[in-house]
Short mmCIF file of C-alpha atoms in Angstrom, two decimals:
data_model
loop_
_atom_site.label_atom_id
_atom_site.label_comp_id
_atom_site.label_asym_id
_atom_site.label_seq_id
_atom_site.Cartn_x
_atom_site.Cartn_y
_atom_site.Cartn_z
CA MET A 1 -89.19 28.29 -1.22
CA ILE A 2 -92.08 30.75 -1.64
CA PRO A 3 -90.72 34.32 -1.54
CA ASP A 4 -91.53 36.37 1.56
CA TYR A 5 -93.36 39.07 -0.39
CA LEU A 6 -95.79 36.49 -1.78
CA ARG A 7 -96.31 34.78 1.59
CA LYS A 8 -97.06 38.21 3.09
CA GLU A 9 -99.60 39.02 0.37
CA LEU A 10 -101.36 35.68 0.70
CA SER A 11 -101.37 35.85 4.51
CA VAL A 12 -103.09 39.26 4.40
CA LEU A 13 -105.58 38.03 1.79
CA PHE A 14 -106.64 34.94 3.74
CA PHE A 15 -106.76 36.85 7.03
CA ILE A 16 -109.30 39.22 5.47
CA ILE A 17 -111.21 36.35 3.84
CA ASN A 18 -111.74 34.77 7.27
CA LYS A 19 -113.29 37.91 8.73
CA GLU A 20 -116.66 39.46 8.05
CA GLN A 21 -114.93 42.75 8.76
CA THR A 22 -111.52 43.68 10.13
CA THR A 23 -109.24 46.71 10.45
CA THR A 24 -105.75 47.66 9.38
CA ILE A 25 -104.85 47.80 13.09
CA GLU A 26 -106.00 44.20 13.67
CA ILE A 27 -104.21 42.91 10.56
CA SER A 28 -101.08 44.83 11.57
CA HIS A 29 -101.16 43.34 15.07
CA GLU A 30 -101.99 39.74 14.11
CA LEU A 31 -99.57 39.48 11.16
CA GLU A 32 -96.87 41.70 12.69
CA LEU A 33 -96.84 44.18 9.82
CA THR A 34 -96.84 47.97 9.86
CA LYS A 35 -100.16 49.64 9.04
CA ARG A 36 -98.53 51.19 6.00
CA THR A 37 -97.41 47.76 4.79
CA VAL A 38 -100.94 46.43 5.33
CA ARG A 39 -102.45 49.19 3.18
CA GLU A 40 -99.82 48.70 0.46
CA THR A 41 -100.37 44.93 0.47
CA ILE A 42 -104.15 45.33 0.16
CA SER A 43 -103.57 47.64 -2.80
CA THR A 44 -101.30 44.99 -4.39
CA ILE A 45 -103.92 42.28 -3.81
CA ASN A 46 -106.59 44.38 -5.52
CA THR A 47 -104.24 45.03 -8.44
CA HIS A 48 -103.59 41.30 -8.81
CA PHE A 49 -107.30 40.49 -8.74
CA GLU A 50 -107.86 42.99 -11.51
CA GLU A 51 -104.92 41.63 -13.55
CA HIS A 52 -105.72 37.93 -13.18
CA GLN A 53 -109.49 37.76 -12.68
CA LYS A 54 -110.80 41.11 -13.99
CA ILE A 55 -112.20 41.85 -10.52
CA LYS A 56 -112.08 45.48 -9.39
CA ASN A 57 -111.86 46.56 -5.74
CA PHE A 58 -112.09 43.04 -4.31
CA ILE A 59 -111.10 44.38 -0.89
CA VAL A 60 -112.65 47.62 0.34
CA ILE A 61 -110.75 49.80 2.82
CA ASN A 62 -112.07 53.12 4.12
CA LYS A 63 -110.30 56.10 5.67
CA SER A 64 -110.90 54.88 9.22
CA GLY A 65 -109.06 51.64 8.44
CA SER A 66 -112.08 49.33 8.23
CA VAL A 67 -111.41 46.44 5.83
CA GLN A 68 -113.80 43.95 4.23
CA ILE A 69 -114.53 42.01 1.05
CA GLN A 70 -116.75 43.96 -1.33
CA SER A 71 -120.30 42.63 -0.86
CA THR A 72 -120.55 41.68 -4.56
CA PHE A 73 -117.81 39.07 -4.10
CA GLU A 74 -118.63 37.73 -0.61
CA LEU A 75 -120.15 34.42 -1.75
CA THR A 76 -117.27 33.59 -4.11
CA ALA A 77 -114.47 35.18 -2.07
CA LEU A 78 -112.83 31.93 -0.97
CA ASP A 79 -112.89 30.48 -4.47
CA SER A 80 -111.42 33.70 -5.89
CA ALA A 81 -108.70 33.79 -3.23
CA TYR A 82 -107.51 30.23 -3.87
CA ASN A 83 -107.52 30.83 -7.61
CA LEU A 84 -105.43 33.97 -7.16
CA LYS A 85 -103.06 32.10 -4.87
CA LEU A 86 -102.36 29.51 -7.58
CA GLN A 87 -102.11 32.17 -10.29
CA LEU A 88 -99.47 34.06 -8.30
CA LEU A 89 -97.56 30.89 -7.40
CA LYS A 90 -97.38 29.88 -11.05
CA LYS A 91 -95.66 33.16 -11.89
CA ASN A 92 -92.78 32.10 -9.64
CA THR A 93 -90.02 30.11 -11.40
CA LEU A 94 -88.91 28.34 -8.22
CA PHE A 95 -92.47 27.10 -7.68
CA ASN A 96 -92.71 25.82 -11.26
CA TYR A 97 -89.36 24.06 -10.97
CA SER A 98 -90.56 22.39 -7.76
CA ILE A 99 -93.74 21.20 -9.46
CA LEU A 100 -91.71 19.61 -12.25
CA LEU A 101 -89.56 17.76 -9.71
CA LEU A 102 -92.55 16.60 -7.66
CA THR A 103 -94.61 15.36 -10.59
CA ARG A 104 -91.87 13.64 -12.63
CA THR A 105 -89.45 10.94 -11.53
CA SER A 106 -86.54 12.46 -13.45
CA LEU A 107 -85.99 15.40 -15.77
CA ASP A 108 -83.48 16.03 -18.52
CA GLN A 109 -81.58 19.31 -18.16
CA THR A 110 -82.76 20.51 -21.57
CA GLU A 111 -86.34 19.61 -20.68
CA VAL A 112 -86.17 21.76 -17.53
CA THR A 113 -84.58 24.80 -19.16
CA GLU A 114 -87.03 24.72 -22.06
CA GLU A 115 -90.13 24.30 -19.89
CA LEU A 116 -89.07 27.07 -17.52
CA PHE A 117 -87.52 29.31 -20.20
CA ILE A 118 -84.30 29.71 -18.22
CA SER A 119 -80.56 29.34 -18.79
CA ILE A 120 -78.44 26.49 -17.42
CA SER A 121 -76.64 28.88 -15.06
CA TYR A 122 -79.98 30.06 -13.64
CA LEU A 123 -81.11 26.43 -13.32
CA ASN A 124 -77.98 25.71 -11.28
CA LYS A 125 -78.81 28.67 -9.04
CA LEU A 126 -82.40 27.47 -8.53
CA THR A 127 -81.19 23.93 -7.80
CA HIS A 128 -78.83 25.26 -5.13
CA THR A 129 -81.64 27.30 -3.55
CA LEU A 130 -84.06 24.37 -3.50
CA ASN A 131 -81.47 21.99 -2.11
CA LYS A 132 -80.94 24.29 0.87
CA PHE A 133 -84.69 24.22 1.44
CA PHE A 134 -85.13 20.46 0.87
CA THR A 135 -82.31 19.61 3.30
CA THR A 136 -84.73 20.24 6.17
CA PHE A 137 -86.85 17.37 4.85
CA ASN A 138 -83.89 15.01 4.40
CA PHE A 139 -84.00 14.81 0.62
CA THR A 140 -82.26 16.63 -2.19
CA ILE A 141 -82.13 17.21 -5.95
CA SER A 142 -79.70 14.72 -7.42
CA VAL A 143 -78.07 15.56 -10.77
CA VAL A 144 -76.59 12.54 -12.56
CA LYS A 145 -75.57 12.69 -16.23
CA GLY A 146 -77.84 15.66 -16.84
CA GLN A 147 -80.85 14.00 -15.16
CA TYR A 148 -82.53 15.84 -12.26
CA SER A 149 -84.45 13.85 -9.65
CA LEU A 150 -85.41 13.87 -5.97
CA THR A 151 -83.50 11.40 -3.80
CA GLY A 152 -83.26 10.80 -0.08
CA ASN A 153 -85.92 10.02 2.52
CA GLU A 154 -88.66 8.54 0.32
CA MET A 155 -91.41 8.92 2.91
CA ASN A 156 -90.62 12.63 3.26
CA ILE A 157 -90.52 13.09 -0.52
CA ARG A 158 -94.04 11.64 -0.76
CA LEU A 159 -95.40 13.60 2.20
CA PHE A 160 -93.88 16.82 0.89
CA SER A 161 -95.29 16.14 -2.59
CA TYR A 162 -98.77 15.42 -1.27
CA LEU A 163 -99.01 18.39 1.10
CA PHE A 164 -97.46 20.88 -1.31
CA LEU A 165 -99.42 19.82 -4.39
CA GLN A 166 -102.72 19.49 -2.56
CA ASP A 167 -102.41 22.85 -0.82
CA SER A 168 -101.30 24.66 -3.98
CA PHE A 169 -103.71 23.18 -6.52
CA GLN A 170 -106.75 22.16 -4.43
CA ASP A 171 -109.30 21.11 -7.10
CA ILE A 172 -108.53 24.10 -9.33
CA GLU A 173 -106.06 22.43 -11.70
CA TRP A 174 -104.52 18.99 -12.09
CA PRO A 175 -100.77 19.34 -11.36
CA PHE A 176 -99.53 16.31 -13.35
CA ASN A 177 -98.91 17.10 -17.03
CA ASN A 178 -97.65 13.59 -17.78
CA ILE A 179 -100.47 11.67 -16.03
CA SER A 180 -104.13 12.30 -16.84
CA LEU A 181 -106.69 12.63 -14.09
CA GLU A 182 -108.87 10.09 -15.91
CA SER A 183 -106.12 7.44 -15.83
CA ILE A 184 -105.71 7.93 -12.08
CA ARG A 185 -109.46 7.59 -11.49
CA GLU A 186 -109.40 4.33 -13.43
CA ASN A 187 -106.59 3.02 -11.22
CA VAL A 188 -108.22 3.86 -7.89
CA PRO A 189 -109.71 0.70 -6.29
CA GLU A 190 -113.47 0.39 -6.73
CA GLU A 191 -113.89 0.05 -2.96
CA ILE A 192 -112.50 3.59 -2.54
CA LEU A 193 -114.43 5.10 -5.45
CA ILE A 194 -117.75 3.75 -4.21
CA ASP A 195 -118.02 6.53 -1.61
CA SER A 196 -116.56 9.29 -3.77
CA HIS A 197 -120.00 10.91 -4.17
CA LYS A 198 -120.06 11.48 -0.39
CA ARG A 199 -116.82 13.47 -0.45
CA SER A 200 -116.26 17.03 -1.65
CA ASN A 201 -114.45 17.69 -4.93
CA THR A 202 -111.39 18.89 -3.03
CA LYS A 203 -111.24 15.74 -0.88
CA ASN A 204 -111.58 13.51 -3.92
CA ARG A 205 -108.93 15.51 -5.75
CA SER A 206 -106.51 15.19 -2.82
CA LEU A 207 -107.00 11.42 -2.97
CA TYR A 208 -106.23 11.38 -6.70
CA ILE A 209 -103.12 13.51 -6.13
CA LEU A 210 -101.94 10.97 -3.55
CA TYR A 211 -102.47 8.06 -5.96
CA ALA A 212 -100.66 9.94 -8.74
CA ILE A 213 -97.68 10.50 -6.42
CA LEU A 214 -97.61 6.81 -5.50
CA GLN A 215 -97.79 5.82 -9.16
CA THR A 216 -94.95 8.21 -10.06
CA ARG A 217 -92.66 7.07 -7.25
CA VAL A 218 -93.43 3.34 -7.00
CA GLN A 219 -93.49 2.53 -10.71
CA ASN A 220 -90.01 4.03 -10.97
CA GLN A 221 -88.78 1.87 -8.08
CA ASN A 222 -88.55 4.63 -5.48
CA TYR A 223 -89.67 2.65 -2.45
CA VAL A 224 -90.07 3.48 1.23
CA VAL A 225 -87.84 1.53 3.61
CA GLN A 226 -88.92 -0.25 6.77
CA PRO A 227 -88.44 1.95 9.88
CA THR A 228 -85.39 0.93 11.91
CA ASN A 229 -87.40 1.55 15.08
CA LYS A 230 -88.96 -1.79 16.10
CA LEU A 231 -91.65 -0.02 18.15
CA ILE A 232 -92.87 1.82 15.05
CA GLN A 233 -92.86 -1.45 13.11
CA ALA A 234 -95.01 -3.07 15.80
CA LEU A 235 -97.44 -0.13 15.79
CA PHE A 236 -97.68 -0.31 11.99
CA LYS A 237 -98.65 -3.97 12.32
CA MET A 238 -101.42 -3.16 14.82
CA VAL A 239 -102.85 -0.54 12.48
CA LYS A 240 -102.82 -2.88 9.48
CA GLU A 241 -104.44 -5.73 11.40
CA ASN A 242 -107.25 -3.43 12.53
CA LEU A 243 -108.22 -2.41 8.97
CA ASP A 244 -106.08 -2.87 5.88
CA ILE A 245 -107.02 -0.17 3.37
CA ALA A 246 -103.94 -0.44 1.14
CA LEU A 247 -106.00 -1.87 -1.71
CA ILE A 248 -103.91 -0.16 -4.36
CA PHE A 249 -101.00 -2.40 -3.29
CA GLN A 250 -103.07 -5.46 -2.40
CA GLN A 251 -104.56 -5.43 -5.90
CA ASP A 252 -101.18 -4.73 -7.56
CA ARG A 253 -102.57 -1.56 -9.16
CA LEU A 254 -99.03 -0.14 -9.34
CA GLY A 255 -97.52 -3.29 -10.80
CA PHE A 256 -95.87 -6.34 -9.29
CA LEU A 257 -93.68 -5.72 -6.22
CA GLU A 258 -91.40 -8.07 -4.33
CA LYS A 259 -93.06 -9.33 -1.14
CA LYS A 260 -90.81 -7.40 1.27
CA VAL A 261 -91.19 -4.15 -0.69
CA LYS A 262 -94.94 -4.63 -0.99
CA ASN A 263 -95.40 -5.28 2.74
CA THR A 264 -93.41 -2.18 3.65
CA GLU A 265 -95.43 -0.04 1.23
CA ILE A 266 -98.64 -1.47 2.72
CA ASP A 267 -97.49 -0.68 6.27
CA TYR A 268 -96.74 2.95 5.44
CA PHE A 269 -99.92 3.43 3.42
CA ASN A 270 -102.14 2.08 6.19
CA PHE A 271 -100.51 4.23 8.86
CA LEU A 272 -100.15 7.52 6.97
CA SER A 273 -103.65 7.25 5.47
CA ARG A 274 -105.09 7.50 8.97
CA ILE A 275 -103.41 10.87 9.35
CA PHE A 276 -103.60 12.45 5.90
CA ILE A 277 -106.73 10.94 4.33
CA SER A 278 -108.51 9.97 7.54
CA ASP A 279 -111.97 10.52 6.03
CA ILE A 280 -111.80 7.15 4.28
CA ILE A 281 -111.54 5.39 7.68
CA PRO A 282 -115.00 4.69 9.18
CA LYS A 283 -115.45 6.13 12.68
CA THR A 284 -116.27 2.69 14.09
CA ASP A 285 -112.86 1.42 12.95
CA LYS A 286 -111.15 4.40 14.59
CA ILE A 287 -112.96 3.60 17.83
CA ASN A 288 -112.04 -0.09 17.60
CA LEU A 289 -108.36 0.69 17.02
CA GLY A 290 -108.43 3.16 19.91
CA ARG A 291 -109.88 0.42 22.11
CA ILE A 292 -107.02 -1.88 21.06
CA PHE A 293 -104.45 0.85 21.81
CA ALA A 294 -105.99 1.33 25.28
CA LYS A 295 -105.34 -2.34 26.14
CA GLU A 296 -101.97 -2.93 24.46
CA ASN A 297 -98.69 -3.17 26.35
CA HIS A 298 -96.86 -1.28 23.60
CA PRO A 299 -94.78 1.69 24.95
CA TYR A 300 -96.57 4.18 22.66
CA CYS A 301 -99.95 2.91 23.88
CA ILE A 302 -98.79 3.09 27.49
CA LEU A 303 -97.66 6.67 26.85
CA SER A 304 -101.20 7.52 25.70
CA ILE A 305 -102.62 5.91 28.84
CA ASP A 306 -100.24 7.97 31.00
CA ILE A 307 -101.13 11.18 29.16
CA LEU A 308 -104.86 10.58 29.58
CA LYS A 309 -104.48 9.57 33.22
CA THR A 310 -102.33 12.58 34.11
CA SER A 311 -104.63 15.00 32.29
CA SER A 312 -107.89 13.49 33.58
CA VAL A 313 -108.66 16.78 35.38
CA LEU A 314 -109.29 18.28 31.93
CA VAL A 315 -111.65 15.57 30.69
CA LYS A 316 -115.28 15.97 31.63
CA ASP A 317 -116.88 13.19 33.68
CA GLN A 318 -119.57 12.53 31.07
CA THR A 319 -117.07 11.66 28.31
CA SER A 320 -118.29 8.50 26.60
CA GLU A 321 -116.27 5.30 26.27
CA ASP A 322 -116.20 5.78 22.49
CA ASP A 323 -114.70 9.25 22.88
CA TYR A 324 -112.04 7.88 25.24
CA CYS A 325 -111.18 5.30 22.59
CA LEU A 326 -110.89 8.10 20.02
CA PHE A 327 -108.59 9.99 22.41
CA HIS A 328 -106.34 6.90 22.55
CA TYR A 329 -106.53 6.60 18.77
CA TYR A 330 -105.48 10.17 17.99
CA ILE A 331 -102.83 10.48 20.70
CA THR A 332 -101.16 7.16 19.83
CA LEU A 333 -101.15 7.86 16.10
CA PHE A 334 -99.78 11.35 16.62
CA ASN A 335 -96.96 10.21 18.91
CA THR A 336 -96.01 7.44 16.49
CA PHE A 337 -95.96 9.93 13.61
CA TYR A 338 -93.81 12.33 15.61
CA PHE A 339 -91.35 9.55 16.52
CA LEU A 340 -91.27 8.68 12.82
CA VAL A 341 -90.59 12.17 11.39
CA GLY A 342 -89.21 14.04 14.41
CA ASP A 343 -88.89 17.82 14.26
CA THR A 344 -89.31 17.70 10.48
CA LEU A 345 -93.00 17.92 11.40
CA ASP A 346 -92.43 21.63 12.01
CA SER A 347 -91.18 22.04 8.44
CA PHE A 348 -94.14 20.13 7.00
CA THR A 349 -96.63 22.43 8.74
CA SER A 350 -94.87 25.47 7.25
CA LEU A 351 -95.72 24.30 3.71
CA PHE A 352 -99.31 25.49 3.98
CA ILE A 353 -100.35 28.92 2.72
CA PRO A 354 -101.90 30.43 4.76
CA PRO A 355 -99.76 28.75 7.45
CA LEU A 356 -101.22 26.37 9.99
CA SER A 357 -101.33 28.06 13.37
CA TYR A 358 -103.07 25.26 15.30
CA HIS A 359 -103.53 26.76 18.76
CA SER A 360 -100.09 28.39 18.89
CA HIS A 361 -101.74 31.76 19.61
CA VAL A 362 -103.70 30.39 22.58
CA GLN A 363 -102.51 31.62 25.95
CA ASN A 364 -104.92 30.64 28.70
CA ASP A 365 -104.99 28.54 31.85
CA TYR A 366 -106.31 25.55 29.93
CA MET A 367 -103.36 25.46 27.53
CA SER A 368 -100.90 26.22 30.35
CA THR A 369 -102.27 23.27 32.31
CA ILE A 370 -101.88 20.95 29.32
CA LYS A 371 -98.27 22.04 28.78
CA ALA A 372 -97.47 21.57 32.47
CA ILE A 373 -98.92 18.06 32.37
CA LEU A 374 -96.91 17.13 29.27
CA ALA A 375 -93.59 18.53 30.47
CA SER A 376 -92.45 15.16 31.84
CA LEU A 377 -94.12 13.05 29.13
CA THR A 378 -92.61 14.57 25.97
CA ILE A 379 -89.11 14.31 24.54
CA THR A 380 -88.61 17.76 22.97
CA GLU A 381 -90.18 21.22 23.04
CA ASN A 382 -91.61 20.62 19.57
CA HIS A 383 -93.13 17.33 20.71
CA LYS A 384 -94.74 19.13 23.64
CA LYS A 385 -95.96 21.97 21.40
CA PHE A 386 -97.69 19.72 18.87
CA LEU A 387 -99.06 17.29 21.45
CA SER A 388 -100.40 20.21 23.52
CA ASN A 389 -102.25 21.46 20.46
CA LEU A 390 -103.70 18.00 19.84
CA LEU A 391 -104.92 17.61 23.44
CA TYR A 392 -106.34 21.14 23.40
CA THR A 393 -108.40 20.24 20.33
CA LEU A 394 -109.57 16.89 21.73
CA TYR A 395 -110.45 18.12 25.20
CA THR A 396 -112.10 21.42 24.28
CA SER A 397 -114.26 19.58 21.74
CA GLU A 398 -115.86 17.91 24.78
CA MET A 399 -116.36 21.17 26.64
CA THR A 400 -119.95 22.34 27.05
CA SER A 401 -121.53 25.45 28.52
CA GLU A 402 -125.02 26.50 29.47
CA VAL A 403 -126.73 29.66 28.28
CA MET A 404 -129.76 30.61 30.36
CA ILE A 405 -132.40 32.68 28.57
CA TYR A 406 -135.11 34.67 30.35
CA LEU A 407 -138.20 35.70 28.37
CA GLN A 408 -139.82 39.02 29.25
CA ILE A 409 -142.53 39.24 26.61
CA SER A 410 -145.70 41.16 27.38
CA LYS A 411 -147.19 42.46 24.11
CA ASP A 412 -148.06 39.11 22.49
CA PHE A 413 -149.27 36.40 24.88
CA THR A 414 -148.30 33.56 22.46
CA ALA A 415 -144.85 34.97 21.69
CA SER A 416 -143.10 33.31 24.65
CA PHE A 417 -144.43 29.93 23.57
CA PHE A 418 -143.24 30.56 19.99
CA ILE A 419 -139.75 31.74 21.05
CA GLU A 420 -139.23 28.82 23.45
CA ASN A 421 -140.28 26.24 20.84
CA ARG A 422 -138.21 27.79 18.09
CA LEU A 423 -135.07 27.93 20.23
CA SER A 424 -135.56 24.31 21.36
CA ASN A 425 -135.70 23.25 17.69
CA LEU A 426 -132.56 25.21 16.83
CA PHE A 427 -130.37 24.39 19.82
CA ASN A 428 -129.52 21.53 22.15
CA SER A 429 -131.84 22.00 25.13
CA GLU A 430 -129.12 20.81 27.51
CA GLN A 431 -126.92 23.77 26.59
CA ILE A 432 -129.40 26.52 25.63
CA MET A 433 -132.16 26.67 28.25
CA ILE A 434 -135.13 28.85 29.09
CA THR A 435 -135.26 29.88 32.75
CA ASP A 436 -137.96 31.57 34.82
CA ASN A 437 -135.30 32.88 37.23
CA TYR A 438 -134.13 36.29 36.06
CA SER A 439 -131.08 36.26 38.35
CA LEU A 440 -129.68 33.11 36.65
CA SER A 441 -130.09 34.37 33.09
CA ASP A 442 -127.31 35.23 30.63
CA VAL A 443 -129.61 36.61 27.93
CA VAL A 444 -132.88 38.46 28.40
CA ILE A 445 -135.25 38.58 25.41
CA THR A 446 -137.74 41.41 25.77
CA ASP A 447 -140.32 43.38 23.81
CA THR A 448 -140.41 46.23 26.32
CA LEU A 449 -138.05 48.32 28.42
CA GLU A 450 -135.38 46.38 30.27
CA ARG A 451 -132.54 48.10 32.09
CA THR A 452 -129.04 47.08 31.05
CA ALA A 453 -127.32 44.80 33.56
CA SER A 454 -123.56 44.19 33.69
CA ASN A 455 -123.87 40.40 33.75
CA LYS A 456 -126.68 40.05 31.21
CA LYS A 457 -127.19 40.65 27.51
CA ILE A 458 -130.46 42.40 26.79
CA PHE A 459 -132.02 41.65 23.40
CA TYR A 460 -135.04 43.59 22.13
CA LEU A 461 -137.32 41.56 19.85
CA ASP A 462 -140.10 43.80 18.60
CA SER A 463 -141.87 41.04 16.67
CA ILE A 464 -141.50 37.28 16.38
CA ASP A 465 -141.86 37.76 12.60
CA ASN A 466 -138.77 39.96 12.35
CA GLU A 467 -136.38 37.53 10.65
CA ASN A 468 -133.43 39.93 10.66
CA ARG A 469 -133.71 40.27 14.44
CA TRP A 470 -133.95 36.48 14.73
CA LYS A 471 -130.65 36.13 12.89
CA GLU A 472 -129.08 38.65 15.27
CA LEU A 473 -130.55 36.80 18.27
CA LEU A 474 -129.12 33.45 17.15
CA PHE A 475 -125.75 35.10 16.64
CA LEU A 476 -125.93 36.61 20.15
CA ILE A 477 -126.78 33.24 21.74
CA GLN A 478 -123.93 31.50 19.90
CA ASN A 479 -121.48 34.21 20.94
CA THR A 480 -122.63 34.00 24.55
CA TYR A 481 -122.10 30.24 24.48
CA LEU A 482 -118.56 30.63 23.11
CA ASP A 483 -117.77 33.40 25.61
CA LYS A 484 -118.76 31.11 28.48
CA GLN A 485 -116.58 28.34 27.06
CA ASN A 486 -113.61 30.70 26.86
CA THR A 487 -114.24 31.73 30.47
CA GLN A 488 -114.06 28.04 31.44
CA LYS A 489 -110.68 27.72 29.74
CA GLU A 490 -109.37 30.66 31.76
CA ARG A 491 -110.36 29.03 35.05
CA ILE A 492 -108.76 25.60 34.69
CA HIS A 493 -106.12 24.83 37.29
CA LEU A 494 -104.28 21.69 38.35
#
């Protein structure tokens, strides 16, 4: 739906944004573009920043190929990038047509052509193009008596609307021209609003976008239908009984609904909220539901038990009971969601710009072990791919390393005491430790000559008051910690 040239430009922009410094060679390799294309794209990005935001030379590139954000714009780079993304998207007619369809229940042909400044023949062409794209999501643009509307799988229409609108607009603009943001805020249950001050503007805005989508679809009698799969129905029931957060339906905020329709809407809202707006679910409730999943005789819960049992070699012995419950929670919810949407999940992840990569680029023994474990427990390659990524995230979050630091300070007899205390206040003492055994050390902090050793990082600290060197030291320790974690991942075997 978004043209390739624009995806390419935005991919290059966000790749650079995520790096303190990069090179044309690295961008070329990671994004599979020629170095010439990379340079041309950076030039285009700079031109667009100047056109849309009056910013000159946003990205600096030198003759050697080094690339970075101009220092003047570093602090606001992310904000500028997302603003430019929306500005460029809004110049695309197909994008604007999609927004009209997603934010209105139905559109008159004349209304569409006038808002987009296009002819009927071009509208027909755009409709054909979008229908080819929407087919992947099992819905389509229906044209009846000159009225254009989205019909088909209602759950997918809502998920698509939420992901696409939230990713495109963030908290920059409100995408609904026919519904005010204020009216949506007024319709959000008080119990949800009470914690709004704890959430970021973007998270609150994503919640309002979701409620606006529900209002648009439900008030025009576009309802979700009960899953035909009885196992999914049973899982929905478990989720609702744990914590029912569908207050917008319980309080009839969207108008009166027949009991069967209302119950189905409540089931979907409770389940999907735990995936797409999970921040509103307290951690204790996630743990409690995970504990229920771990004891249930439901096939999806049993599958989670089998996955955790088979992959126990990857879970550290010190993992807490609460974390095990969270593992059950996330794995069971993910599998249920996959069984609900199938391989359409792949299409949903492609909606994001920049695209979600998860851990698709990871190729190490740890990931290979996970995939080998899941080979007999998953139903398709896509199922295995997404579940592998989930387990990789869950299990590596538990992974810890130890960085041993040796102090060789001779010029200031209180400096060792100061360094040790400061590091203990900045880091977890179980992971970052001071040792008096030089042979065990990973990092040596010294104020005098120390010969370079192949298995140690030597750091010269001329003065404990040198704050710039302290920043570099902290960065070195963090990098050493991550390097040791990556080494662990390379040495995992069944």
